[in-house]
Short mmCIF file of C-alpha atoms and ligand atoms in Angstrom, two decimals:
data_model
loop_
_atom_site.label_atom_id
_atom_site.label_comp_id
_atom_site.label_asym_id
_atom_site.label_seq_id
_atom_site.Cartn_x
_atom_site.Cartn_y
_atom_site.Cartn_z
CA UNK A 1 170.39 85.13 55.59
CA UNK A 2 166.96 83.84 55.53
CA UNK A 3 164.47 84.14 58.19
CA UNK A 4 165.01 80.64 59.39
CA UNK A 5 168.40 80.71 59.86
CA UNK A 6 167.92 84.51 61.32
CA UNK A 7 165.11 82.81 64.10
CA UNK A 8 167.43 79.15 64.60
CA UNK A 9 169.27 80.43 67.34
CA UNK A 10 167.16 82.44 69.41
CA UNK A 11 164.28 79.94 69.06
CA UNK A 12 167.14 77.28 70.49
CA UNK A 13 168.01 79.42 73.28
CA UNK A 14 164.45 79.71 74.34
CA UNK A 15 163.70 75.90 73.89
CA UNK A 16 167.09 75.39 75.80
CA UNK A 17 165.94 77.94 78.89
CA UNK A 18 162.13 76.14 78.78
CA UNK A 19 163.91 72.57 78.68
CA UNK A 20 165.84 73.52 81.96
CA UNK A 21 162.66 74.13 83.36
CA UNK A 22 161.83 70.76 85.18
CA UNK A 23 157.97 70.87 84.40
CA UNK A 24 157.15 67.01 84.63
CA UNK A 25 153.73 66.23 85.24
CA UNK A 26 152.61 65.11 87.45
CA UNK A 27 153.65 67.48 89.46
CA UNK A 28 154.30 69.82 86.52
CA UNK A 29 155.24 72.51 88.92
CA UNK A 30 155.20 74.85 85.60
CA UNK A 31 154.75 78.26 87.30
CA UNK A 32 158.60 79.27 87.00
CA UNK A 33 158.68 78.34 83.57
CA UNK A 34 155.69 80.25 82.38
CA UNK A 35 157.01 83.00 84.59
CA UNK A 36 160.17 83.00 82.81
CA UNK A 37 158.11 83.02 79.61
CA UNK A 38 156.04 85.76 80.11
CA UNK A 39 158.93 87.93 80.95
CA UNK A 40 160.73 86.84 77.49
CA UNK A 41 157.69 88.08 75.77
CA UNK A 42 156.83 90.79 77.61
CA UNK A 43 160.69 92.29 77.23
CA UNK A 44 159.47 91.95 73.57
CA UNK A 45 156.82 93.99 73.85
CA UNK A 46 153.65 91.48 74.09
CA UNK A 47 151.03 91.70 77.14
CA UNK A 48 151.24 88.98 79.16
CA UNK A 49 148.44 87.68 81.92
CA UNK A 50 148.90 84.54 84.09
CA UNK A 51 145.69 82.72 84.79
CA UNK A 52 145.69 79.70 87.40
CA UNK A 53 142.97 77.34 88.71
CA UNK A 54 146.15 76.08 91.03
CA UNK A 55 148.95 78.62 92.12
CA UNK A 56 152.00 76.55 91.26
CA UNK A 57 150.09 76.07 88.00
CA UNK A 58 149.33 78.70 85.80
CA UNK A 59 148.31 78.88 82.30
CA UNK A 60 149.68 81.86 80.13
CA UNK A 61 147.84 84.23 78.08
CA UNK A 62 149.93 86.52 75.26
CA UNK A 63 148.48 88.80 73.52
CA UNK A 64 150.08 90.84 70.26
CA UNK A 65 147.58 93.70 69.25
CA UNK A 66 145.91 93.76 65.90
CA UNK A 67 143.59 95.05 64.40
CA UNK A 68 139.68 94.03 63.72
CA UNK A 69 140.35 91.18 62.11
CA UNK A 70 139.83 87.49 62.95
CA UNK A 71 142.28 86.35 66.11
CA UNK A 72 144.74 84.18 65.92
CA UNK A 73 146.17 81.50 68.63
CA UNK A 74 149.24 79.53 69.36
CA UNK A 75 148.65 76.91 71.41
CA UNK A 76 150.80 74.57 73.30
CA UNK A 77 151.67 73.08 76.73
CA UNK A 78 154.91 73.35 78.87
CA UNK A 79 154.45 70.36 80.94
CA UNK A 80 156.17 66.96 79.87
CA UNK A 81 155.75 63.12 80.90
CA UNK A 82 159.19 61.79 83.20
CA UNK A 83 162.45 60.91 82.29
CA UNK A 84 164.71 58.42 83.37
CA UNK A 85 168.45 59.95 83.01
CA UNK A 86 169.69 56.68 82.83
CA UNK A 87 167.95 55.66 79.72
CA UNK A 88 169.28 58.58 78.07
CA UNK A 89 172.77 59.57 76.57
CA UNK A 90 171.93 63.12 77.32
CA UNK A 91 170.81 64.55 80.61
CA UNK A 92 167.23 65.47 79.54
CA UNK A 93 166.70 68.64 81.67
CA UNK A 94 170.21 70.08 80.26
CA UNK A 95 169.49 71.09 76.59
CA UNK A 96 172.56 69.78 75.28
CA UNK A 97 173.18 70.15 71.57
CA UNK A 98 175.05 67.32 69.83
CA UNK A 99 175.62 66.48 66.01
CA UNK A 100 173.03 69.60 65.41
CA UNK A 101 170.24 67.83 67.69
CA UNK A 102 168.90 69.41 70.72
CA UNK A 103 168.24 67.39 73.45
CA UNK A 104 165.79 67.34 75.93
CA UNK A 105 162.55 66.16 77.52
CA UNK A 106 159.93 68.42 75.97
CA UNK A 107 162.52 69.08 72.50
CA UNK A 108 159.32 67.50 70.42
CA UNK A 109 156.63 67.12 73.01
CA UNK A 110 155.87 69.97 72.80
CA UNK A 111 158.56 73.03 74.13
CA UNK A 112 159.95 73.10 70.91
CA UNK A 113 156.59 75.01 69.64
CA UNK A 114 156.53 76.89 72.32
CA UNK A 115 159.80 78.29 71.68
CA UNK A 116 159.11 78.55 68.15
CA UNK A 117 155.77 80.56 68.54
CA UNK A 118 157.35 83.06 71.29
CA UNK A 119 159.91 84.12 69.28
CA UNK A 120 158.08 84.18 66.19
CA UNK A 121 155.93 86.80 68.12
CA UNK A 122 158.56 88.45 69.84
CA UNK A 123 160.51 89.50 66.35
CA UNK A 124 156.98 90.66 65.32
CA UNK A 125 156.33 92.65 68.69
CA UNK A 126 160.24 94.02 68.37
CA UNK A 127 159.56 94.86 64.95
CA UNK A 128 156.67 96.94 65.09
CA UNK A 129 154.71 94.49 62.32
CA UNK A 130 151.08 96.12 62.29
CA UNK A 131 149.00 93.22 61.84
CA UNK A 132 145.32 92.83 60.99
CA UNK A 133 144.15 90.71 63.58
CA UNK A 134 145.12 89.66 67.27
CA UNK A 135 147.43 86.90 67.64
CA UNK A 136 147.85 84.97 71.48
CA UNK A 137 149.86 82.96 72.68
CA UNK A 138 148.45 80.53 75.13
CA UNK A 139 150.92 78.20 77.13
CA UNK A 140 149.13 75.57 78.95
CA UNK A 141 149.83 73.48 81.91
CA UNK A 142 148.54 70.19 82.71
CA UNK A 143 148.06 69.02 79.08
CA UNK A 144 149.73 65.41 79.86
CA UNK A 145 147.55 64.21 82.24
CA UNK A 146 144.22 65.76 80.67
CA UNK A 147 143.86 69.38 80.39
CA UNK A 148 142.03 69.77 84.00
CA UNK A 149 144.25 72.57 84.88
CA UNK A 150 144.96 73.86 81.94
CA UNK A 151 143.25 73.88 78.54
CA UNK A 152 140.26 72.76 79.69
CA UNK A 153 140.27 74.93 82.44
CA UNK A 154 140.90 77.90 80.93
CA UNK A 155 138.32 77.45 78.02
CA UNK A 156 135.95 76.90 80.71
CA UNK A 157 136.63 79.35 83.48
CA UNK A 158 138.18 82.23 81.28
CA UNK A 159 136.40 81.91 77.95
CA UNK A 160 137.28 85.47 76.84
CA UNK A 161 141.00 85.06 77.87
CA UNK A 162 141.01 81.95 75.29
CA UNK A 163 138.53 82.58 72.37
CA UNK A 164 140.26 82.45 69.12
CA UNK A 165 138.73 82.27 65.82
CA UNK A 166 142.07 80.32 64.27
CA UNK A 167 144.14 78.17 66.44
CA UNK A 168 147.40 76.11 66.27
CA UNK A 169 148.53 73.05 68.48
CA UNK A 170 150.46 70.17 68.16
CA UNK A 171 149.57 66.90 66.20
CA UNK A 172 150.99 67.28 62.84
CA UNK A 173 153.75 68.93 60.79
CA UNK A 174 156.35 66.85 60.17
CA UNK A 175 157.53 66.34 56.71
CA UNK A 176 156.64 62.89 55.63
CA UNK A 177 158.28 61.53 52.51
CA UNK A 178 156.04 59.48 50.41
CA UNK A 179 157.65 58.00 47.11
CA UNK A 180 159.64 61.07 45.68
CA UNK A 181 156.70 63.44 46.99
CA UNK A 182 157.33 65.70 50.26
CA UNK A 183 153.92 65.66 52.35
CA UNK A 184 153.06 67.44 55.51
CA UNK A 185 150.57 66.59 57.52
CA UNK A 186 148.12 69.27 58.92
CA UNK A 187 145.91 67.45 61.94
CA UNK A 188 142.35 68.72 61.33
CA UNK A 189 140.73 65.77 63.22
CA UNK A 190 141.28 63.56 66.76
CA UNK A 191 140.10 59.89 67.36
CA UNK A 192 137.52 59.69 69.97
CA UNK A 193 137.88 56.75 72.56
CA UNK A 194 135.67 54.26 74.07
CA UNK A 195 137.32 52.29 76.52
CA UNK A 196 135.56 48.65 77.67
CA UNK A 197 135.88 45.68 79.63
CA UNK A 198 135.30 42.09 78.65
CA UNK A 199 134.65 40.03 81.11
CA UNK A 200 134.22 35.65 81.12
CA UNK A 201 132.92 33.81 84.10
CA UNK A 202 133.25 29.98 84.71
CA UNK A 203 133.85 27.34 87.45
CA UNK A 204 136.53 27.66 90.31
CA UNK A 205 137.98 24.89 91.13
CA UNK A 206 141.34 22.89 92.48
CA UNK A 207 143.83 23.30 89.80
CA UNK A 208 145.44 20.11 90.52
CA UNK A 209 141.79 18.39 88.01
CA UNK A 210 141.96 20.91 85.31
CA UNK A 211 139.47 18.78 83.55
CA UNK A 212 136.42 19.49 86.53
CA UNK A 213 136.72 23.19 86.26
CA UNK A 214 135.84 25.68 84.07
CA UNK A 215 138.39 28.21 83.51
CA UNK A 216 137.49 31.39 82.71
CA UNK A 217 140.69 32.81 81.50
CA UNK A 218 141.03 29.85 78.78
CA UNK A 219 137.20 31.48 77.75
CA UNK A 220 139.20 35.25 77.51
CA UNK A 221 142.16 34.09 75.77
CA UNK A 222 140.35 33.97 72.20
CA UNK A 223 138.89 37.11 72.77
CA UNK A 224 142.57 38.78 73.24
CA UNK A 225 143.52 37.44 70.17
CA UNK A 226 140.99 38.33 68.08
CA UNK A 227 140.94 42.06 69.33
CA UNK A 228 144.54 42.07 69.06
CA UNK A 229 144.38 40.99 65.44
CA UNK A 230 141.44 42.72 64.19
CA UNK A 231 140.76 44.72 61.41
CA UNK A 232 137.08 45.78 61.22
CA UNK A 233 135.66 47.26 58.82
CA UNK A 234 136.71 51.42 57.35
CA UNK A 235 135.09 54.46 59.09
CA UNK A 236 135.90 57.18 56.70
CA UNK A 237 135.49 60.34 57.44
CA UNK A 238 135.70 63.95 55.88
CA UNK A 239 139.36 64.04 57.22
CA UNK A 240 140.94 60.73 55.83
CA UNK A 241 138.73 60.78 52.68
CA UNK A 242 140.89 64.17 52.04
CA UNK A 243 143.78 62.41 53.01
CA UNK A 244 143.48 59.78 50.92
CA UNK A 245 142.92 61.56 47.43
CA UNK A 246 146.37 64.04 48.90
CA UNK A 247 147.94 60.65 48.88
CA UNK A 248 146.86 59.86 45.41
CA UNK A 249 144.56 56.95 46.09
CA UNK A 250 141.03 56.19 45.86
CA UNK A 251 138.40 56.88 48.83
CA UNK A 252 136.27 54.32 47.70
CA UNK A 253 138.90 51.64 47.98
CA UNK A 254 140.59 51.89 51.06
CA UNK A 255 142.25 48.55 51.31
CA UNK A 256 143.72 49.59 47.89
CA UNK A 257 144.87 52.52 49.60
CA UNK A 258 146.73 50.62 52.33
CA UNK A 259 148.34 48.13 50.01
CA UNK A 260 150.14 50.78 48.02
CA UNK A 261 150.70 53.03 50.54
CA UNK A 262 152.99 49.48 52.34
CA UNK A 263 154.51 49.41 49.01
CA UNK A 264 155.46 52.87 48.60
CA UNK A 265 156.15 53.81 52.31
CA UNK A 266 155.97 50.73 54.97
CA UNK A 267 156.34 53.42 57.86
CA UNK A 268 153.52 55.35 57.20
CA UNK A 269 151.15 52.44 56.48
CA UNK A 270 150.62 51.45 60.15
CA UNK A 271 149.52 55.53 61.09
CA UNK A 272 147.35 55.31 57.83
CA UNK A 273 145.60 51.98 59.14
CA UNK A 274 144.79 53.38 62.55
CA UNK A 275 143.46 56.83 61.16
CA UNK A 276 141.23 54.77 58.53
CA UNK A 277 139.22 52.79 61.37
CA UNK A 278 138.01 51.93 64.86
CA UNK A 279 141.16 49.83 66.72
CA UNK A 280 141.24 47.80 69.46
CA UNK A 281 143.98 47.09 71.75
CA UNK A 282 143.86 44.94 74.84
CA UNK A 283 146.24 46.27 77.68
CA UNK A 284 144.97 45.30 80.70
CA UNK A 285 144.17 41.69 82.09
CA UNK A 286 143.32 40.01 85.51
CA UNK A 287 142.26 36.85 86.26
CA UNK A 288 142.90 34.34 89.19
CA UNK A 289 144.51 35.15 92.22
CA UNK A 290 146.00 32.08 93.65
CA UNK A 291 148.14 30.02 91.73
CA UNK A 292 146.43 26.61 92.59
CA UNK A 293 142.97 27.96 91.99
CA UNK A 294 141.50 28.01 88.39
CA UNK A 295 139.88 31.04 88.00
CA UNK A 296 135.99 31.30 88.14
CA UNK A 297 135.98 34.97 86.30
CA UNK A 298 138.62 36.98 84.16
CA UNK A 299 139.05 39.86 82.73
CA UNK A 300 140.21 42.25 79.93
CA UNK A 301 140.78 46.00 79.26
CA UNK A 302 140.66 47.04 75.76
CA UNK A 303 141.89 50.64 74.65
CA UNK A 304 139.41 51.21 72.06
CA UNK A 305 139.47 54.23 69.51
CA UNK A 306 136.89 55.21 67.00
CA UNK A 307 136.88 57.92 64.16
CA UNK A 308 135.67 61.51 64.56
CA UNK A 309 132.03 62.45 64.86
CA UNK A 310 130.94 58.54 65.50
CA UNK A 311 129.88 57.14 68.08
CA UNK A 312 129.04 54.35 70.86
CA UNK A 313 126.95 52.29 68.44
CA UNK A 314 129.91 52.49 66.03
CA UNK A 315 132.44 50.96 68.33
CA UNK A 316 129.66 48.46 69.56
CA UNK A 317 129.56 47.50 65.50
CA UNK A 318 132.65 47.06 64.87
CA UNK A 319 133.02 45.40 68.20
CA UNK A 320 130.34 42.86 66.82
CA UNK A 321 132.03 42.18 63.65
CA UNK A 322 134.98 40.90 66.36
CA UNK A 323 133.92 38.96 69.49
CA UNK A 324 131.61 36.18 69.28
CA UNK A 325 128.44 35.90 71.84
CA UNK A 326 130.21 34.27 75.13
CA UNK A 327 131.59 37.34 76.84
CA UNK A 328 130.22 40.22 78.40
CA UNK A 329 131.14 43.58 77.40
CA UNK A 330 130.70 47.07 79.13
CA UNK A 331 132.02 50.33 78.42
CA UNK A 332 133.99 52.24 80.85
CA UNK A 333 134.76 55.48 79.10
CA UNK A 334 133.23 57.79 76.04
CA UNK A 335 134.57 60.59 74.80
CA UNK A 336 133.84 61.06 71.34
CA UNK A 337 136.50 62.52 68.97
CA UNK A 338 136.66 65.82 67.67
CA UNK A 339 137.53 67.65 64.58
CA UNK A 340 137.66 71.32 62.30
CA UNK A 341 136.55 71.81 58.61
CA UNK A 342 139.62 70.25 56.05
CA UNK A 343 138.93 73.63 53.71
CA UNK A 344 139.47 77.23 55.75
CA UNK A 345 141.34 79.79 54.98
CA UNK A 346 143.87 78.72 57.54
CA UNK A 347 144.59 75.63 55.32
CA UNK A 348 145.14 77.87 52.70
CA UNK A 349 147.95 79.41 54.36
CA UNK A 350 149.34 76.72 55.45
CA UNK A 351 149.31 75.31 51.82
CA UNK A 352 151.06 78.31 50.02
CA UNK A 353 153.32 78.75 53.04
CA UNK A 354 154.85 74.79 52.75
CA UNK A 355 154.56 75.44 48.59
CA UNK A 356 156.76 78.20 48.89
CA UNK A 357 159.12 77.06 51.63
CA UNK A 358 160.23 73.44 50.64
CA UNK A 359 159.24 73.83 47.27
CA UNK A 360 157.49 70.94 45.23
CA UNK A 361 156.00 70.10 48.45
CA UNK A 362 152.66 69.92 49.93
CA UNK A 363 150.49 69.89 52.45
CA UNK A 364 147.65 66.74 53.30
CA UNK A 365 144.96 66.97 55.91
CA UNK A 366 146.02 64.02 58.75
CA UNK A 367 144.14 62.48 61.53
CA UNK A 368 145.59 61.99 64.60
CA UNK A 369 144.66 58.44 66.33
CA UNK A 370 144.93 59.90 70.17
CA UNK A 371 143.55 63.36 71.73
CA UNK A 372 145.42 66.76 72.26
CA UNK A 373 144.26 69.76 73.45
CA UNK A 374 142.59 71.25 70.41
CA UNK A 375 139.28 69.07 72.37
CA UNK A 376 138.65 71.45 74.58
CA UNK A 377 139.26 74.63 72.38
CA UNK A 378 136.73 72.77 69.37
CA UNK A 379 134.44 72.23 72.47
CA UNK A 380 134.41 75.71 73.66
CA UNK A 381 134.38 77.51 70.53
CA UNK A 382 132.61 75.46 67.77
CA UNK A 383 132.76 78.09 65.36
CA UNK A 384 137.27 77.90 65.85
CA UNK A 385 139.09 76.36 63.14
CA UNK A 386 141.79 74.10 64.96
CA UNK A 387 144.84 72.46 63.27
CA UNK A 388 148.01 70.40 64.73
CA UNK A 389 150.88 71.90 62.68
CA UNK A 390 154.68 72.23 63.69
CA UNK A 391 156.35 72.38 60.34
CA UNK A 392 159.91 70.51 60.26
CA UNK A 393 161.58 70.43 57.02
CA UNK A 394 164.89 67.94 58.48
CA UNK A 395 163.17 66.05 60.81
CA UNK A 396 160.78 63.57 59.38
CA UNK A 397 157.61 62.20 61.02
CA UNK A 398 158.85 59.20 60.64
CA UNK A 399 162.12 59.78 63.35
CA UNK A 400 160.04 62.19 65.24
CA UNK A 401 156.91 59.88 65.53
CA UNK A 402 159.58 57.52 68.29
CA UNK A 403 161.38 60.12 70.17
CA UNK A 404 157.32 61.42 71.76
CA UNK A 405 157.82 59.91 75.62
CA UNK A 406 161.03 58.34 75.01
CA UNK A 407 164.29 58.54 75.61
CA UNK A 408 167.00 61.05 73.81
CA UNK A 409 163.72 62.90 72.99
CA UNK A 410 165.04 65.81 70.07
CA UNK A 411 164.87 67.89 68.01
CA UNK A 412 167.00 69.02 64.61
CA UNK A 413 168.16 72.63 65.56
CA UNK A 414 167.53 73.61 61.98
CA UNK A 415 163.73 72.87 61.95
CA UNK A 416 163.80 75.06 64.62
CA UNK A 417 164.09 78.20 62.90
CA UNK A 418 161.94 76.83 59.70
CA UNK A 419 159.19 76.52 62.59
CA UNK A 420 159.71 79.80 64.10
CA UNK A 421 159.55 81.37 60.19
CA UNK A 422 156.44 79.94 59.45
CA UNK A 423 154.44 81.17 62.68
CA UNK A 424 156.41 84.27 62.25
CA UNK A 425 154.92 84.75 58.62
CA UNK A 426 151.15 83.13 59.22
CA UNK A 427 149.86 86.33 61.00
CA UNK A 428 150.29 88.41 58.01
CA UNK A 429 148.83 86.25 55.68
CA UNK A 430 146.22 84.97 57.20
CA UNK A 431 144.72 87.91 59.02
ZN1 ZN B 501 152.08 67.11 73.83
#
């Protein structure tokens, strides 16, 4: 029996036992959970410190000794968005396995690598593997509405607790099939986002004349359209020009790119798009209040998100290239986006680890288009090398990519124990 199939049922009972955990946030309410947890790993033989900036809320700490070498961390949170049982055919705080499918809120967002790292640590602890470097676990609260409590937090408040020189999160991992090739995607870089309003003014007046007023929600209505249909111009960065040439196409013709990556695989072309360039997408809108008044001012909310390591002026560019002159824009929220070196000797693992495991296979640097906790860990410790990675072999990105918030939210039992073997094996070769 191979290691997988040796770790698929214990890493099913743990994901199973963390599911049954009710640990929506808010309120998240995790402490039980992580309570539970740090017994599991503590039976195994790990040390195990709770560390809370709210009681009911604490964040968990692991550690499995090593030796001088670099350390190693396994990151992820235990706190899930809601659930509404009757969208579901499964009860999503029961674990039930059907058809080889566990189900649950949490199965891939994200308590199915937090199963998958404690036992990979556990068989090591239980096993007696001397290894050259400290490896932690750190199970977060708090990670779906921000970090406050939680990752950020802890880098913050406890930076000792949390330094790691190599760290693993979620964001990536999924095989994606491409053509007859087998890609998956290590996240090495998050999409910063700059939220604005545009705003129109015009003339109130009775809506019974249309013609005597000037109605500033006619004045929005282009603007919605054009930022719902735009496609401004490519910000490349380190990240997708590495992703690009694993795909086999050419950096310096990223339209080219697009069009045969829609040829070859239509689902992947819309994650490729977003990852290649800023994106705009109006959510939000408000204009008049009564229904006999034309409105004198409107206005629009536009989720906007821009590249790695650029900036305001870059999403005011683009911006430009978009709306004409006859609205008024201001920006509501920065937060630029973050990212770790494509080359370390963590990809490196990661490479000959997929090579060997799903052979013919590989491994591509991805970008992902929204924020996870790896901010505040990049933030703390510039120096830490921080990747998304949760291998599954069964379960493409392409079915996993839908089931994130949603309803009969899974996870293939079998890419549970390929998960739990690679985190099991990383240690070793990477330290
Ligand atoms: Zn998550």
């Amino acid at each position: 029996m191979g290691l997988a199939e040796e770790l698929q049922e214990e890493t099913a009972e743990v994901l199973a036992r963390l599911i049954r955990f009710r640990t929506v946030n808010p309120p998240g309410d995790e402490r039980a959970c992580q309570e539970w947890l740090a017994g599991y790993l503590e039976d195994a033989g790990l040390t195990c410190e709770l560390h809370a900036a709210e009681p009911e809320r604490p964040n968990l700490v692991a550690r499995l000794p090593g030796g001088d070498g670099p350390t190693l961390g396994y990151l992820s949170h235990v706190d899930t968005v809601l659930a509404d049982p009757q969208d579901w055919s499964a009860d999503p705080w029961s674990a039930e396995v059907r058809d080889g499918f566990l189900y649950g809120r949490g199965a891939v967002d994200m308590k199915d690598q937090t199963a998958a790292e404690a036992v990979a640590l556990a068989t090591l602890a239980r096993r007696n593997v001397k290894l050259n470097g400290e490896v932690k676990l750190i199970s977060v609260v708090d990670e779906e509405t921000g970090g406050t409590l939680g990752a950020q937090w802890l880098t913050e408040t406890l930076p000792d607790a949390a330094r790691v020189d190599y760290l693993l999160n979620e964001g990536a991992g999924a095989v994606m099939p491409y053509g007859d090739r087998r890609l998956y995607g290590v996240c090495v870089a998050e999409k910063g986002t700059f939220r604005f309003r545009v705003r129109t003014t015009g003339t109130a007046a009775h809506a019974s004349v249309p013609g005597l007023a000037e109605n500033a929600l006619l004045k929005l209505a282009p603007a919605i359209t054009a930022l719902g249909g735009a496609k401004p111009g490519f910000d490349l960065t380190e990240a997708t020009h590495a992703l690009l040439e694993g795909l086999g196409e050419d950096p310096r013709d990223p339209q080219g790119a697009l069009d045969s990556v829609a040829r070859i695989e239509p689902r992947l072309a819309p994650i490729l798009d977003a990852a290649l360039r800023v994106t705009f997408a109006p959510t939000i809108v408000s204009a008049g209040e009564k229904i006999n008044v034309i409105p004198a001012r409107a206005e629009l909310r536009v989720d906007c998100r821009v590249p790695p390591g650029m900036g305001i002026e870059t999403a005011r560019r683009r911006l430009g290239e978009v709306l004409d002159g006859d609205v008024d824009v201001e920006f509501t929220e920065e937060v630029e986006g973050n990212r770790s070196p494509v080359a370390s000797p963590l990809m490196d693992a990661i490479r000959a680890w997929v090579g060997e495991h799903d052979p013919g296979a590989e491994a591509v640097p991805t970008v992902l288009p929204a924020f996870t906790d790896c901010r505040w860990f990049r933030a703390a410790f510039p120096d830490c090398v921080a990747y998304g990675f949760f291998p599954q072999r069964h379960q493409t990105l392409y079915e996993t990519w839908p089931l994130m918030h949603a309803k009969d939210e899974r996870i293939d039992v079998r890419d549970l124990g390929f998960a739990a073997g690679f985190f099991h094996d990383l240690p070793g070769r990477l330290l």
